[in-house]
Amino acid sequence: MKIGHTKVVADFIQQRTGADEYEIKAANPYPKSFKATADRAQQEQTDDARPKIKNKLPNVKKYDTVFLGAPVWWSEYPMIVRTFMDAVDLNGKNVVPFTTHKGSGMGSAQNQVEKQYPDANVLEGIGIEGEQAENSQKEVDQWLSKIGY
């Protein structure tokens, strides 16, 4: 089964850090078609929607650091990630944003995390071009080293 670009990068981070993984799953799954997903994502952003998350939210109390990764949709994290950010308090933790994208870099993800969690230590994130994700392990490892992992 093919996995998404963000999951590929998340797995590289997990392999290097030994971190636990939690995947945000939509209660109303996104379409398989890129265009249909992009259209829905744009509408959710326009509506400032907070789509429901299917799986139980993680208890993050035992973690000092949380890597928060997602694709960049319309220059920011998908609105379902905003649902997660609204529900899970990461203040007081190290928060490390990462994204996959089609050319927009991190978009506004770094700023979104800093604004959402003003009492967190937000480390420098990374944006990996989606089509390059499978070949990005060296870049991810260099970034992790740079930020202390």
XYZ file of C-alpha atoms in Angstrom:
149
model
C 0.000 0.000 0.000
C 1.283 3.437 -0.938
C 1.690 5.789 2.003
C 1.420 9.555 1.838
C 4.352 11.926 1.607
C 3.899 13.266 5.125
C 3.848 9.736 6.567
C 7.130 9.012 4.755
C 8.752 12.023 6.446
C 7.128 11.151 9.795
C 8.618 7.669 9.538
C 12.099 9.134 8.927
C 11.658 11.264 12.069
C 10.398 8.246 14.027
C 13.332 6.086 12.916
C 15.823 8.726 14.052
C 14.137 9.755 17.326
C 12.257 6.613 18.404
C 9.150 8.774 18.805
C 5.631 7.384 19.115
C 3.348 8.203 16.196
C -0.244 9.399 16.142
C -2.091 9.870 12.861
C -4.942 12.357 12.634
C -7.758 10.629 10.774
C -10.819 12.479 9.533
C -14.234 11.241 10.687
C -15.350 12.088 7.144
C -12.426 10.746 5.078
C -10.917 12.978 2.422
C -11.511 11.947 -1.203
C -8.936 9.853 -3.071
C -8.808 12.406 -5.895
C -6.259 15.190 -5.435
C -8.577 17.784 -7.000
C -11.556 16.777 -4.864
C -9.396 16.889 -1.728
C -7.943 20.269 -2.724
C -11.434 21.647 -3.359
C -12.664 20.383 0.007
C -9.584 21.738 1.770
C -10.089 25.157 0.223
C -13.752 25.197 1.264
C -12.852 24.135 4.819
C -10.323 26.940 4.971
C -12.829 29.478 3.633
C -15.352 28.318 6.249
C -12.703 28.252 9.038
C -14.035 24.730 9.602
C -12.898 22.305 12.270
C -13.494 18.854 10.752
C -14.071 16.070 13.274
C -11.226 13.691 14.061
C -12.160 10.001 13.918
C -9.591 8.562 16.304
C -9.203 9.316 20.008
C -6.899 12.235 20.719
C -3.537 11.302 22.247
C -2.607 12.030 25.831
C 0.513 14.158 25.373
C 1.265 14.755 29.067
C 4.223 12.344 29.096
C 5.940 13.967 26.113
C 8.441 16.810 26.248
C 8.536 17.128 22.455
C 5.817 16.787 19.833
C 6.525 16.809 16.102
C 3.468 18.165 14.295
C 3.402 17.215 10.636
C 0.946 17.561 7.805
C 0.743 18.473 4.156
C 0.434 22.168 3.327
C -2.983 22.823 1.791
C -3.591 26.319 0.454
C -0.449 27.618 2.197
C -1.283 26.326 5.679
C -1.942 23.236 7.742
C -5.197 21.475 6.804
C -8.150 22.555 8.940
C -8.323 19.096 10.528
C -4.871 19.812 11.969
C -6.344 23.018 13.361
C -9.026 20.834 15.012
C -6.183 18.880 16.625
C -4.322 22.046 17.651
C -7.466 23.487 19.250
C -8.046 20.282 21.240
C -4.505 19.325 22.306
C -2.566 21.763 24.489
C 1.123 21.705 23.592
C 2.093 24.775 25.627
C 5.132 24.074 27.782
C 6.473 21.509 25.300
C 8.976 21.536 22.469
C 6.853 21.629 19.321
C 8.460 20.861 15.980
C 6.419 21.580 12.838
C 7.080 19.766 9.592
C 5.245 19.751 6.297
C 5.131 18.263 2.858
C 4.145 20.503 -0.020
C 3.934 21.039 -3.764
C 6.229 24.068 -3.804
C 5.048 26.334 -0.979
C 7.579 25.201 1.605
C 6.160 25.310 5.095
C 3.536 27.868 4.126
C 2.306 29.487 7.344
C 2.641 26.299 9.449
C 5.553 27.578 11.581
C 3.659 30.782 12.353
C 0.423 28.893 13.063
C 2.148 26.717 15.657
C 3.875 29.713 17.288
C 0.560 31.595 17.491
C -1.459 28.603 18.747
C 1.064 27.682 21.441
C 2.626 30.923 22.756
C 4.055 29.127 25.804
C 5.682 26.333 23.798
C 9.265 26.195 22.608
C 8.621 26.027 18.855
C 11.693 24.720 17.089
C 12.614 25.446 13.481
C 10.469 23.298 11.217
C 11.080 21.838 7.798
C 9.107 21.638 4.574
C 9.798 18.746 2.214
C 8.492 18.799 -1.343
C 6.058 15.901 -1.533
C 7.506 14.393 -4.690
C 10.915 14.328 -2.959
C 9.699 12.774 0.303
C 10.876 9.235 -0.409
C 14.392 10.539 -1.097
C 14.524 13.055 1.762
C 15.961 10.970 4.599
C 19.374 12.652 4.440
C 17.766 16.130 4.445
C 15.497 15.149 7.355
C 18.434 13.700 9.305
C 20.477 16.891 8.736
C 17.546 19.029 9.933
C 17.070 16.830 13.013
C 20.766 17.153 13.836
C 20.566 20.939 13.406
C 17.696 21.200 15.921
C 19.311 18.812 18.386
C 17.924 15.333 17.628
